[in-house]
mmCIF file of C-alpha atoms in Angstrom:
data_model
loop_
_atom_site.group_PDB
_atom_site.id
_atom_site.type_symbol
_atom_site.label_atom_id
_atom_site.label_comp_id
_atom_site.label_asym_id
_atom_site.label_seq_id
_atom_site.Cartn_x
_atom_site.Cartn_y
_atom_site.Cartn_z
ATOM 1 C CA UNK A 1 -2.284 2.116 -32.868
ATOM 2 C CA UNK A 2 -4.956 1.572 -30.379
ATOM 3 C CA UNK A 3 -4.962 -2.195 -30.776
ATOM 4 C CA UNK A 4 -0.831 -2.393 -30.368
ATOM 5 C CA UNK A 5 -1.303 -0.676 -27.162
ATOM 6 C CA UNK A 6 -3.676 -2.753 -26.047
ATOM 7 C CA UNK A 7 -1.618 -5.855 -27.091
ATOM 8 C CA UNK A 8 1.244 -4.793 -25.713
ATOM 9 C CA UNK A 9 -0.165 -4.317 -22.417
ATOM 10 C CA UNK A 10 -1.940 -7.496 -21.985
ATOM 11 C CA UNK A 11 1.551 -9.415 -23.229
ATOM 12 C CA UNK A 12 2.838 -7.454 -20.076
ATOM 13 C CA UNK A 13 0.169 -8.036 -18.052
ATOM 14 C CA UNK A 14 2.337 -10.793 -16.401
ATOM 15 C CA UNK A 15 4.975 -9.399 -15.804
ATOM 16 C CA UNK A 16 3.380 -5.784 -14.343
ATOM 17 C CA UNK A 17 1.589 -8.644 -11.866
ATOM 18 C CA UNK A 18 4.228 -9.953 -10.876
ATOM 19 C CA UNK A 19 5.729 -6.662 -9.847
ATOM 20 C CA UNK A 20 2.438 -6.037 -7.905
ATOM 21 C CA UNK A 21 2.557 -8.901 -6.155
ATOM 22 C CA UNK A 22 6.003 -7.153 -4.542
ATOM 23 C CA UNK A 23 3.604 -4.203 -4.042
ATOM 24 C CA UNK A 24 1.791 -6.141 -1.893
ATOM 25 C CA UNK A 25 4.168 -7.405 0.228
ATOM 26 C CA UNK A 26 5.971 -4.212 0.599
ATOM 27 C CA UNK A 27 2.421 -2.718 1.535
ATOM 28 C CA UNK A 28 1.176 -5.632 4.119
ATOM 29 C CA UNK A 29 5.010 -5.935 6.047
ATOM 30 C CA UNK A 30 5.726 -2.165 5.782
ATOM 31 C CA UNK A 31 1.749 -1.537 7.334
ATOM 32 C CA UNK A 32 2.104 -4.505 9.976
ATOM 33 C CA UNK A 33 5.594 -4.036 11.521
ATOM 34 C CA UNK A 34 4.576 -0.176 10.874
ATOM 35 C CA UNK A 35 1.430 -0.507 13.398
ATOM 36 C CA UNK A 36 3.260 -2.140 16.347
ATOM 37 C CA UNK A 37 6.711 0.120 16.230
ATOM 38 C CA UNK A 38 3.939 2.772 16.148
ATOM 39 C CA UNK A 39 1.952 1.257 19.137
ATOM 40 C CA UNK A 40 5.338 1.498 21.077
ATOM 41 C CA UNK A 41 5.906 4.541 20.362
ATOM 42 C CA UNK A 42 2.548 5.906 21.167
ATOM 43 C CA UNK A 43 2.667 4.164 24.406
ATOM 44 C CA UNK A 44 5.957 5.938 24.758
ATOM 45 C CA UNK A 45 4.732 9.278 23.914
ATOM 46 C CA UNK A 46 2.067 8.652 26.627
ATOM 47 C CA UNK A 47 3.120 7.097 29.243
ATOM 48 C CA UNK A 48 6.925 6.860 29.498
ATOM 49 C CA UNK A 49 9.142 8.302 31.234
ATOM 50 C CA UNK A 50 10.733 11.935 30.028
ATOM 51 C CA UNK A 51 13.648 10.639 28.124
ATOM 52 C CA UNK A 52 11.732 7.985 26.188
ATOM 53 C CA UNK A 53 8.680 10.170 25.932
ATOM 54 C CA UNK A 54 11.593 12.556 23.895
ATOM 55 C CA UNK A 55 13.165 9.812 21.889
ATOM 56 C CA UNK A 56 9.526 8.901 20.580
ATOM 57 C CA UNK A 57 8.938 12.529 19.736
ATOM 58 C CA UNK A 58 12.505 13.267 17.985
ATOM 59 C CA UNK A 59 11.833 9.746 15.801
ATOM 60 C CA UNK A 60 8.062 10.538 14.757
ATOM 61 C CA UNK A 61 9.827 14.596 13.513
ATOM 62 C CA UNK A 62 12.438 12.869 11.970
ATOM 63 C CA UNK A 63 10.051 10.441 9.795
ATOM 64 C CA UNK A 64 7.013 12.773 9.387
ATOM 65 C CA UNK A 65 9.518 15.598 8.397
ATOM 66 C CA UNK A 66 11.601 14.092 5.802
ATOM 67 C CA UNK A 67 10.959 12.417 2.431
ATOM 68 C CA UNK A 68 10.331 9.090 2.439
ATOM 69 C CA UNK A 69 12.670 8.631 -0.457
ATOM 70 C CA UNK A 70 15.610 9.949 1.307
ATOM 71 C CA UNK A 71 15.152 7.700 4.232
ATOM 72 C CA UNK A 72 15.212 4.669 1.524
ATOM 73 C CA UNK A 73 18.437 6.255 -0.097
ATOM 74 C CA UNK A 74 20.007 6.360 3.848
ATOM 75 C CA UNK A 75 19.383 2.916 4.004
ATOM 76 C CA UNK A 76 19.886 0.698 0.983
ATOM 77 C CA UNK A 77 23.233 3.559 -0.058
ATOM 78 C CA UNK A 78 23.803 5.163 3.015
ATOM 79 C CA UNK A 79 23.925 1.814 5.474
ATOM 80 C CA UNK A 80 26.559 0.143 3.340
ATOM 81 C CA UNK A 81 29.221 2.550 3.951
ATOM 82 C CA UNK A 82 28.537 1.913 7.707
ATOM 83 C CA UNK A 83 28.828 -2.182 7.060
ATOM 84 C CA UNK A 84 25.299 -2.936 6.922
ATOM 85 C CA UNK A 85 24.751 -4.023 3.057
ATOM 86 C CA UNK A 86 21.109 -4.796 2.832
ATOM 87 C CA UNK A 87 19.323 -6.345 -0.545
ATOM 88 C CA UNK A 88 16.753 -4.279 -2.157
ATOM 89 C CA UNK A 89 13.347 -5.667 -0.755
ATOM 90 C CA UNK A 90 14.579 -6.040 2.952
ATOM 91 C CA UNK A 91 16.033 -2.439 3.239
ATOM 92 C CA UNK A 92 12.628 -0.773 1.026
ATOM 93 C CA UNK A 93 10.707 -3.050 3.761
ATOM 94 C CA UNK A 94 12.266 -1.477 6.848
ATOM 95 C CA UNK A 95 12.232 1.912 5.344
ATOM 96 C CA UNK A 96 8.255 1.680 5.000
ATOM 97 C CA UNK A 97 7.767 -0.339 8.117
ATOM 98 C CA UNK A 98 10.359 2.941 9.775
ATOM 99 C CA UNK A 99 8.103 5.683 7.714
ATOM 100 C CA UNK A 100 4.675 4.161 8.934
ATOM 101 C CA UNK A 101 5.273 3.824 12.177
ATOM 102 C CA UNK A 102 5.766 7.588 12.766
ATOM 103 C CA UNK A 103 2.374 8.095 11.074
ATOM 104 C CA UNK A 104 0.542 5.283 12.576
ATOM 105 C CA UNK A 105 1.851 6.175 15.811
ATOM 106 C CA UNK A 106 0.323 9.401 16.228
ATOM 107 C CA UNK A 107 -2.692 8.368 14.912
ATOM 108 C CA UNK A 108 -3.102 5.906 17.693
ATOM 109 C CA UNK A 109 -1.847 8.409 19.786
ATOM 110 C CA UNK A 110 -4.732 10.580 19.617
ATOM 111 C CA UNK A 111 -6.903 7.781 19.446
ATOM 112 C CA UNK A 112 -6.060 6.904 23.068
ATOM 113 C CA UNK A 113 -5.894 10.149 24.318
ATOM 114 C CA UNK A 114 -9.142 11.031 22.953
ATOM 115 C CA UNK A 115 -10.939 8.039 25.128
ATOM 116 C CA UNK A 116 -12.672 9.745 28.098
ATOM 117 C CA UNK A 117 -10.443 9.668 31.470
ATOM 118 C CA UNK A 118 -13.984 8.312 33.209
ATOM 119 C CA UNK A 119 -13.115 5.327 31.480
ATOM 120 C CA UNK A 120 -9.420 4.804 33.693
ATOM 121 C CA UNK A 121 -11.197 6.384 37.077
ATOM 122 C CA UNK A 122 -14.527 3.774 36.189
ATOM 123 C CA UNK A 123 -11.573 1.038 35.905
ATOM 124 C CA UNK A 124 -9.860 1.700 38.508
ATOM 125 C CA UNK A 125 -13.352 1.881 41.161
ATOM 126 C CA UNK A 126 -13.911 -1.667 40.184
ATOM 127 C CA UNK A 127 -10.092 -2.852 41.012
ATOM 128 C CA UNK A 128 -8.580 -2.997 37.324
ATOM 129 C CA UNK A 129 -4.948 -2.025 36.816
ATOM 130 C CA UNK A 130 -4.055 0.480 34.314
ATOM 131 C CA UNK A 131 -2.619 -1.908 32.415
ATOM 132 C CA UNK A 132 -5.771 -4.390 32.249
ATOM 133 C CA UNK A 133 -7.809 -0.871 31.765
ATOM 134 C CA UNK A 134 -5.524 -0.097 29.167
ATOM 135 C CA UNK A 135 -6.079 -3.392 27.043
ATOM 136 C CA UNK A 136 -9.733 -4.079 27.879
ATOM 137 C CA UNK A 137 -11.388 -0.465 28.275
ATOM 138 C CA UNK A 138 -9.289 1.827 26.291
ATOM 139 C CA UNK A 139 -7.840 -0.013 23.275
ATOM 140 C CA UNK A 140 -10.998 -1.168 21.834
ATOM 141 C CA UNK A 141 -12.280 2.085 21.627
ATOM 142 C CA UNK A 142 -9.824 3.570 20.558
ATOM 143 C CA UNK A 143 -9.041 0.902 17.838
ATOM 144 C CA UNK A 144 -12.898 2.398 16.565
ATOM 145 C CA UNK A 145 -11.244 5.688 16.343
ATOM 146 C CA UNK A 146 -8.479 5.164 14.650
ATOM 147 C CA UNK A 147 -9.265 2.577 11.929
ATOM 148 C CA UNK A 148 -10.257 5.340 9.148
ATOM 149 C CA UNK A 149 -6.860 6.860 9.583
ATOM 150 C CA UNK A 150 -5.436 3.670 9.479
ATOM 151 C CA UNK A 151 -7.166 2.512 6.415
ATOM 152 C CA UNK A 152 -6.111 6.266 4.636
ATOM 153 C CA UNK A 153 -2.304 5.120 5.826
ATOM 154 C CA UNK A 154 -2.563 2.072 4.489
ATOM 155 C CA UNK A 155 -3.657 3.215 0.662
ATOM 156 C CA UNK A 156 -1.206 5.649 1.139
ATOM 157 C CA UNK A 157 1.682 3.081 1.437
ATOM 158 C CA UNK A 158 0.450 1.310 -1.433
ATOM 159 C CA UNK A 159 1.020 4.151 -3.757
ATOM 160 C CA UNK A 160 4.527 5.024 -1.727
ATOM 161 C CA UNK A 161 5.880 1.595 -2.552
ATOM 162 C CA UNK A 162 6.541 2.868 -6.597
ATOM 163 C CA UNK A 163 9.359 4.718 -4.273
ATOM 164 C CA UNK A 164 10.740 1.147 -3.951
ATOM 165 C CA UNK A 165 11.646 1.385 -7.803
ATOM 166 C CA UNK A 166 14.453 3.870 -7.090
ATOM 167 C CA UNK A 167 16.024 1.029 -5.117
ATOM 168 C CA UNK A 168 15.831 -1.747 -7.476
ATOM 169 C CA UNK A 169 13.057 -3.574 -6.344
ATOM 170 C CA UNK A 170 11.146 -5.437 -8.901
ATOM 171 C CA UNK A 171 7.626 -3.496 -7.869
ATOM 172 C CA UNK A 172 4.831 -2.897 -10.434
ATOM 173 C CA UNK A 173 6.535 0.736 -11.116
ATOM 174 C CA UNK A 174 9.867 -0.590 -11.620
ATOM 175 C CA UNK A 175 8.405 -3.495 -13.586
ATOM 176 C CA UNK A 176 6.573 -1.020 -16.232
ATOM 177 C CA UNK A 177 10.000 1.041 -16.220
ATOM 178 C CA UNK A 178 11.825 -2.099 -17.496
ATOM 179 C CA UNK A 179 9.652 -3.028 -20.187
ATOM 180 C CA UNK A 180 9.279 0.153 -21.199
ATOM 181 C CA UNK A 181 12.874 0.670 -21.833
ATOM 182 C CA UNK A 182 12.710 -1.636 -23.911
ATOM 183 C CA UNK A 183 9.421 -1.119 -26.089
ATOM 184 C CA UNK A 184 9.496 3.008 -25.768
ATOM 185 C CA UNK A 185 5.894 2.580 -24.812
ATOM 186 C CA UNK A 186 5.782 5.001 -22.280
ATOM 187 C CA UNK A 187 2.039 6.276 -21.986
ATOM 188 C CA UNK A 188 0.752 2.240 -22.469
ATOM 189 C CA UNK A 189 2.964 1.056 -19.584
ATOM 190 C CA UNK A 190 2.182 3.483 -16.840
ATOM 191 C CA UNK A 191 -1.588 3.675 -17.924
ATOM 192 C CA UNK A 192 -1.351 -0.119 -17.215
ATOM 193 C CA UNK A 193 0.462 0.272 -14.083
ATOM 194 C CA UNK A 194 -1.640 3.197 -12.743
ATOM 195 C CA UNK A 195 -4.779 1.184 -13.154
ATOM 196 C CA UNK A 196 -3.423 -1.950 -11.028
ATOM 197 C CA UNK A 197 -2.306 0.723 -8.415
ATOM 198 C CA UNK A 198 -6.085 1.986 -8.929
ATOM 199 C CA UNK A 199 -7.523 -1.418 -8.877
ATOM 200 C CA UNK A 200 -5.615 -2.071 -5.447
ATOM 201 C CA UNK A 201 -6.425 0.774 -3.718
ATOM 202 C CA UNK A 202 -10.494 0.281 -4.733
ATOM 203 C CA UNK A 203 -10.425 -2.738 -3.060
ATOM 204 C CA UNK A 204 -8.529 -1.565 -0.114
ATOM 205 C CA UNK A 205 -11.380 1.194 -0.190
ATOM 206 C CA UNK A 206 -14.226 -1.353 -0.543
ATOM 207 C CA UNK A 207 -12.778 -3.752 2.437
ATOM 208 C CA UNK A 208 -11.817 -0.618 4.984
ATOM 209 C CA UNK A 209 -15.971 0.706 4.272
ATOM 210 C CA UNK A 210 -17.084 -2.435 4.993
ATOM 211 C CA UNK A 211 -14.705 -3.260 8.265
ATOM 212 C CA UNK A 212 -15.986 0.136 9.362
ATOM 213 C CA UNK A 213 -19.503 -0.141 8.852
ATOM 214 C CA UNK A 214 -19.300 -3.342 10.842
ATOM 215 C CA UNK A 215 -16.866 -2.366 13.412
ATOM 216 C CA UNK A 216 -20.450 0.774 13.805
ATOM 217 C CA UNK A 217 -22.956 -1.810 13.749
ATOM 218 C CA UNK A 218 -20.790 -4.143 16.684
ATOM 219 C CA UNK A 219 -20.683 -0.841 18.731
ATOM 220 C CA UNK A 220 -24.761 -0.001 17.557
ATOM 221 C CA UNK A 221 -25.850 -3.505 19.114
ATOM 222 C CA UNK A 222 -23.525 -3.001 22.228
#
């Protein structure tokens, strides 16, 4: 019994792979088009004007307070009846790159309100604009702030993109659904899958202690 299980899963090794290799993508577009709709719209929430500083708000509620799932279902069933018809990996892309950025957002945020306002008055005594104060003095630090968030968002999406399975995209989840449809294996194939999810997120674990102990030891030596 043990041995068949173990067969079975290393004849769909290849295919599970495969379907992690979509995992990846999903995770690495929704995470980087994520990050810079959510720098805009912490800017926004900062430092625009009322009606934009709104907007920003109502969109980071509207994300962070409904289910990721149902924002996939607006858009790959929901668009189409308004004329947009959008394949299965675009429209899971946009919904995680939509998701994140409410998340991300606030988390930079608070990153750049938490920097000191000495650091803007400092600036400005030695003739830098706020916007040259903003990208020289303020974003660095506050990049040191929020990159354990970041890193936590980032794992998170990872595991979010089985979601991408309800949409028909041929992700590691939805992979280990099809073949086990067909071999009734259900324990074997999601075992298999869970550990690639597992193996992923170790390494995304191992990389974000390692940027952060050298992102402490830059700032250490400074």
């Amino acid at each position: 019994m043990i041995e068949a299980s173990l067969q079975l899963a290393l004849d769909s090794a290849p295919f599970l792979l495969k379907g992690a290799v979509y995992t990846v993508v999903l995770s690495l577009g929704g995470m980087f088009f994520g990050l810079l709709l959510g720098f805009l719209l912490a800017l926004a929430r900062l430092y625009g004007f009322t009606p934009l500083r709104w907007l920003a708000q109502v969109y980071v509620s509207f994300f962070r307070g409904t289910p990721l799932l149902v924002q996939l279902f607006m858009i790959y069933y929901g668009l189409p009846q308004l004329g947009i018809q959008l394949e299965p990996l675009p429209a899971a892309l946009i919904g995680f790159s939509l998701n994140m950025a409410a998340y991300t957002s606030e988390i930079l945020r608070a990153a750049i309100a938490s920097i000191d306002k000495g650091q803007w008055e400092a600036a400005a005594s030695i003739g830098m604009s706020r916007s040259q104060t903003l990208v020289r003095a303020i974003l660095p630090q506050a990049a040191r702030t929020a990159l354990p968030p970041l890193g936590n968002s980032f794992i998170s999406l990872v595991k979010d993109t089985a979601l991408a399975a309800t949409i028909q995209v041929p992700e590691l989840f939805r992979q280990a659904q099809l073949i086990t449809a067909r071999t009734f294996e259900i324990f074997t194939l999601y075992l298999a899958a869970a550990l690639i999810y597992w193996v992923l997120a170790t390494v995304l674990s191992h990389f974000q202690t390692r940027l952060e102990a050298r992102v402490n030891r830059h700032e250490q030596d400074n």
